Each structure stands twice: as structure tokens, then as C-alpha cells.
Amino acid sequence: FQGLEDKIVPPNQAELMVAALRAKGVPVAYVPFEGEQHGFRKAENIKRALDGELYFYSRVFGFPLADAVEPVEIENL
């Protein structure tokens, strides 16, 4: 979950981390957000990022979600 205007962790640094995780076979999801910085400001993006993070953890750790959320693509799962 990466703000594409992030100056703290620029997108290229996040993409390098994602590439390293992919190469090691570690489960990874990368979801870029247009118009967001390091701390998201738009309510819909905050909700999407939190829902996506919860979805990611539920898939990696194998617990059921109480409510349906929009899935994110998880590589190496």
C-alpha cells in the first residue's frame, strides 16, 4: 500500500523491497495509490488500505474474515 507521492519512502524504494520479497518467494502485495503521500489523506484510500492489509493477513495466517472485503492480489502465497 504505497502512496505514489510519498517522499518518506519513495515508490521506487517500495518497489525494490517488493522485488526482493518476490525473489525470495515471500508473500507480497503491492497496491499503489495515486495522489497519496506517506500518510494517506483520502478516507476511501485509508479504508481500502486497512481492508487490504487485513485481507493480506487473513490469507497469510489463515484466519477467516468476519466481513467481506475487497481482495488484493498476493504473490507467492
Coordinates of N, CA and C in Angstrom, one line a residue, residues 1 3 5 26 38 44 48 50 58 61 72-73 75-77:
F1 N 0.9 -1.2 0.0 CA 0.0 0.0 0.0 C 0.9 1.2 0.0
G3 N 1.7 5.2 -1.3 CA 1.3 6.5 -1.9 C 2.3 6.8 -3.0
E5 N 3.0 9.6 -4.2 CA 3.6 10.9 -4.0 C 4.4 10.9 -2.6
V26 N 8.6 -14.8 -0.8 CA 7.8 -14.3 0.4 C 6.5 -13.8 -0.1
H38 N 2.9 9.7 2.3 CA 3.3 8.6 3.3 C 2.1 8.3 4.2
E44 N -11.5 7.1 1.6 CA -11.7 5.9 0.8 C -10.4 5.1 0.6
R48 N -9.5 1.4 2.1 CA -9.1 0.4 1.2 C -7.7 -0.2 1.7
L50 N -6.5 -0.3 4.8 CA -6.7 -1.1 6.0 C -7.4 -2.4 5.7
S58 N -5.2 -12.2 6.7 CA -6.1 -13.3 6.8 C -5.7 -14.4 5.9
F61 N -2.0 -15.8 7.3 CA -2.1 -16.5 8.6 C -3.3 -17.5 8.7
V72 N -6.9 -8.2 -2.3 CA -5.8 -7.7 -3.0 C -5.0 -8.9 -3.6
E73 N -4.3 -8.7 -4.7 CA -3.5 -9.7 -5.3 C -2.3 -10.0 -4.4
E75 N 1.1 -12.2 -4.2 CA 2.0 -13.1 -4.9 C 2.7 -14.0 -3.9
N76 N 3.2 -15.2 -4.4 CA 3.9 -16.1 -3.6 C 3.1 -16.7 -2.4
L77 N 1.8 -16.8 -2.5 CA 1.0 -17.3 -1.4 C 0.9 -18.8 -1.5

